[in-house]
Every structure is written in structure tokens, then in C-alpha cells.
XYZ file of C-alpha atoms in Angstrom:
258
model
C 118.098 61.894 40.542
C 116.100 64.280 42.717
C 114.293 66.952 40.730
C 115.219 70.555 41.424
C 112.385 72.787 42.372
C 111.347 76.148 40.945
C 109.623 78.169 43.661
C 107.961 81.657 43.258
C 107.915 84.130 46.108
C 105.101 86.615 46.640
C 106.112 89.330 49.064
C 103.018 90.741 50.515
C 102.447 94.174 52.232
C 99.014 95.415 53.176
C 97.410 92.593 51.259
C 99.095 93.379 47.962
C 102.121 91.739 46.237
C 105.133 94.023 46.272
C 108.660 93.947 45.022
C 111.779 95.810 45.980
C 115.510 95.821 45.611
C 117.634 94.902 48.634
C 114.582 95.341 50.844
C 114.021 98.966 49.703
C 111.707 100.841 47.321
C 108.915 98.380 47.222
C 106.295 98.822 44.469
C 102.772 97.367 44.175
C 102.729 94.690 41.495
C 99.350 93.019 41.867
C 96.846 90.847 43.743
C 98.551 87.847 45.436
C 95.531 85.540 45.032
C 95.308 86.158 41.254
C 99.091 85.892 40.910
C 99.205 82.531 42.852
C 96.538 81.149 40.653
C 98.392 82.235 37.473
C 101.755 80.717 38.556
C 99.966 77.480 39.566
C 98.538 77.338 36.037
C 102.019 77.859 34.695
C 103.333 74.845 36.560
C 105.390 76.261 39.429
C 106.467 73.586 41.975
C 105.846 75.583 45.083
C 104.829 79.049 46.282
C 106.223 81.032 49.211
C 104.147 83.932 50.607
C 105.967 86.470 52.892
C 104.148 89.100 54.853
C 107.050 91.475 54.841
C 105.831 93.894 57.468
C 104.024 91.619 59.926
C 107.016 91.189 62.270
C 107.981 94.770 62.181
C 104.335 95.751 63.078
C 104.168 93.030 65.697
C 101.135 91.330 64.289
C 100.318 87.682 63.213
C 99.663 86.381 59.698
C 96.658 87.441 57.679
C 94.721 84.181 57.696
C 91.984 85.178 55.363
C 94.460 85.986 52.595
C 96.401 82.771 53.226
C 93.161 80.850 52.919
C 92.228 82.644 49.617
C 95.688 81.817 48.161
C 95.505 78.245 49.337
C 92.153 77.795 47.632
C 93.783 78.534 44.309
C 96.890 76.327 44.396
C 97.339 72.546 44.915
C 101.070 72.537 45.377
C 103.206 73.011 48.493
C 102.579 76.504 49.894
C 104.815 78.126 52.504
C 103.878 81.150 54.570
C 106.158 83.468 56.504
C 105.896 86.791 58.309
C 104.581 87.381 61.848
C 104.493 83.794 62.872
C 105.693 83.941 66.527
C 103.770 81.322 68.462
C 102.672 77.693 68.157
C 99.123 79.026 67.787
C 100.245 81.139 64.824
C 101.830 78.037 63.203
C 98.691 75.964 63.849
C 96.303 78.608 62.506
C 98.520 79.232 59.335
C 98.515 75.489 58.592
C 94.780 75.327 59.199
C 94.334 78.219 56.808
C 95.865 76.070 54.094
C 99.638 76.386 54.253
C 101.769 73.206 54.139
C 104.794 74.929 55.666
C 105.602 77.968 57.800
C 108.733 80.043 57.453
C 110.264 81.259 60.723
C 112.739 84.055 60.386
C 112.836 86.935 62.891
C 110.867 84.918 65.491
C 113.203 81.962 65.085
C 116.171 84.141 66.075
C 114.298 85.718 68.982
C 112.748 82.362 70.137
C 114.679 79.435 68.897
C 112.516 77.122 70.954
C 109.734 77.921 68.414
C 111.628 75.788 65.838
C 111.973 72.894 68.273
C 108.415 73.038 69.482
C 106.985 73.553 66.034
C 108.915 70.604 64.668
C 107.866 68.389 67.515
C 104.162 69.149 67.106
C 103.827 69.559 63.374
C 106.843 67.634 61.966
C 110.110 68.900 60.565
C 108.741 69.106 57.098
C 106.397 71.913 58.215
C 109.108 74.081 59.710
C 111.268 76.186 57.349
C 114.005 78.475 58.477
C 113.926 81.774 56.612
C 117.367 83.420 56.748
C 118.374 86.843 55.483
C 122.176 86.895 55.363
C 124.485 89.791 54.399
C 128.227 89.840 53.722
C 130.165 90.661 56.954
C 133.877 89.915 57.063
C 133.864 90.153 60.925
C 131.867 86.856 61.006
C 133.551 83.488 60.877
C 131.692 82.470 57.708
C 131.771 85.951 56.170
C 128.086 86.505 56.509
C 125.784 87.861 59.281
C 122.058 87.118 59.866
C 119.574 90.039 59.762
C 115.966 90.070 61.017
C 112.827 92.308 60.800
C 112.916 92.544 57.058
C 116.653 93.048 56.912
C 116.497 96.089 59.297
C 118.207 94.589 62.416
C 121.666 92.935 62.605
C 121.649 89.918 64.942
C 125.325 89.272 65.573
C 124.712 85.675 64.464
C 126.990 84.016 61.998
C 124.960 82.672 59.075
C 126.616 79.235 58.930
C 126.354 78.703 62.620
C 122.774 79.755 62.741
C 121.865 77.448 59.836
C 123.467 74.461 61.580
C 121.827 75.340 64.883
C 118.357 75.731 63.363
C 118.612 72.245 61.667
C 119.627 70.744 65.053
C 116.541 72.318 66.524
C 114.386 70.759 63.896
C 114.055 72.965 60.814
C 113.298 70.762 57.824
C 114.297 73.216 55.157
C 116.180 76.506 54.770
C 115.192 79.396 52.535
C 118.503 81.274 52.241
C 118.197 84.909 51.065
C 121.298 86.860 50.131
C 120.495 90.493 51.087
C 123.354 91.711 48.826
C 121.745 90.017 45.814
C 118.031 90.528 46.670
C 116.038 91.932 43.784
C 119.222 92.825 41.715
C 118.652 90.055 39.132
C 122.452 89.963 38.851
C 122.791 86.299 40.039
C 122.508 84.269 43.206
C 125.242 84.432 45.958
C 126.891 81.085 44.963
C 129.489 81.080 47.679
C 126.977 81.644 50.472
C 124.497 79.108 49.095
C 127.142 76.460 48.479
C 128.569 76.877 51.986
C 125.176 76.455 53.730
C 123.945 73.694 51.337
C 127.191 71.606 51.915
C 126.933 72.017 55.677
C 123.377 70.991 56.439
C 121.347 67.783 55.864
C 118.104 69.547 54.837
C 117.134 71.040 51.552
C 118.351 74.606 50.843
C 116.391 76.941 48.802
C 118.482 79.749 47.173
C 116.886 83.215 47.202
C 117.967 86.596 46.069
C 119.384 87.626 42.758
C 117.713 85.425 40.132
C 117.576 87.280 36.841
C 118.158 84.606 34.166
C 117.700 80.901 33.639
C 121.491 80.647 33.669
C 121.595 82.173 37.142
C 119.146 79.531 38.246
C 121.156 76.696 36.637
C 124.279 77.984 38.337
C 122.803 78.012 41.843
C 121.180 74.554 41.374
C 124.314 73.077 39.878
C 126.291 70.483 41.861
C 129.528 71.417 40.114
C 132.393 72.578 42.352
C 131.607 76.217 41.596
C 127.824 75.776 41.622
C 125.429 76.717 44.363
C 124.456 73.084 45.260
C 120.905 74.293 46.164
C 117.915 71.959 46.032
C 115.532 74.707 44.796
C 115.659 78.216 43.346
C 113.312 80.929 44.522
C 112.399 83.564 41.966
C 110.245 86.715 41.952
C 111.319 89.532 39.679
C 111.953 87.209 36.765
C 108.386 86.173 36.479
C 106.597 89.194 38.047
C 108.173 91.289 35.358
C 106.643 89.135 32.599
C 110.069 88.395 31.216
C 109.721 84.697 31.838
C 107.014 81.983 32.371
C 107.485 79.004 34.692
C 107.125 76.703 31.639
C 109.747 78.579 29.700
C 112.223 78.535 32.632
C 111.789 74.782 33.152
C 112.280 73.978 29.460
C 115.527 76.073 29.451
C 116.724 74.465 32.726
C 116.096 70.974 31.233
C 118.256 71.927 28.208
C 120.934 72.985 30.610
C 120.780 69.499 32.202
C 119.186 70.569 35.452
C 116.617 67.879 36.357
C 113.190 69.558 36.804
C 109.495 68.490 36.673
C 108.326 69.361 33.230
């Protein structure tokens, strides 16, 4: 049985790790290089690093910071934020990232997914998607970009399927409604996307307890069917360690790398 992955997200703003709730009221919580090193020591499977203001400010990724983080971790490392060209993808990978996450720029320039996958391989191209409940959409969810500030008019399910056709090798699916609330993942949204696409889906937004993670990783009919769970607040707060989370998931019969 394929192991489920535990992934930690570092949201970075002006070179510092930050955390907010539903994309608002972000507070500084530390140095991303030190935090990455600590989570690597704890046994996290992967790290995701998002520059949350790069797209809004119209600038590219901060390569020096990416390189500094990459020097501390020897696990898959995905970088998102401000990656808008093939050159951005190339420089981010050369700085030490294994994968790049395309979110706002993928919506604005879908050919970036296709071209990126062709040059660097599907495994390097991750679709980052911020989705919010919207009953006017066929799936019940709409895609937002620019850090959740701009509605796109795109249906979440249709966009996920389109991105995979274009070449995305993974989807990080963030529920804006659940983001930072620690009240549980959006199981309906996660299950719908996971069941519809052939690539791994990483559930993001709402993780607050190990049971929440078990629910979203579960293949049961009412589970989230996700391949990985992305967490932030749970570990940034000091309430949990990666090792503790994995031990509890194992007890709940979720297959993880111990």
C-alpha cells in the first residue's frame, strides 16, 4: 500500500515565515531556514514553501532563500509564489527545489503548465489551487488567485481536470474556507478532486488534529481520499511534532513512513 505523506507548509512573506487564518491577519512566526531544518530533523516527508506576496507584487521567487532552505533539507521540496515563466521554473529548480507550484500564473498562463511539464517533467509541476465554496459553480467551488484576493470564474473541478490534462503531476488543493481554522479539512472538496484526477492530491487548509489528517487521508466513502496532508498551524504552534503525528496516524491505520 502506498504510504500517505505528511507535508509541512511554510508561508513566507518578506523572508519570514508567517501564518494567517483564511488568508488574513498574518503574523510572523520565525525564520524559514531554521524551521525547515527543524522539521526535516523531525522526519517530515516533504516541505512546501510559498512566497505569499510574490504574485501580488509582480516579482519572481527569492532564489537565495530557496537555496538556503534547500541546503538544510534532503527531502522533496516544493516552491510556489511568483513563478511566472519557464526561466523562473528553471532558476527555482537550480536553486534546489524538486518541484514548483503554479497557482495564479497557471490560471493566467495555462501554457506554462504544459511547457513546464514538457521541459522538466510532470513530476516537477504542481498545480496550487485555492478554492472557495460557491454554489453558482457546477462543482460548488470557485478558484481564486493572487493569494485568495481575486475570483477567477473557474470551476474548481473543471480546472483541476484541465490542469492535469495540460501536464500537472500533482495538485495541492487548499480550501480557503478551512484555511488556518484548524477545524478540519474540506472533505467533500478533497474527495471530489481526488476521485476525478489521476495524479496525487495534497489536502490543504484546516488541519488541526491528527484525526482531521486521518479523515482527509482515509479512503473510506466519507474520507477525503487524499494522497498527502499539508499542515502548518498544527506544528508551528508547537502543539504537535512530526514524529508524534506519524505515530498517531499509524495507530489510526493510516500507512505512513515512520
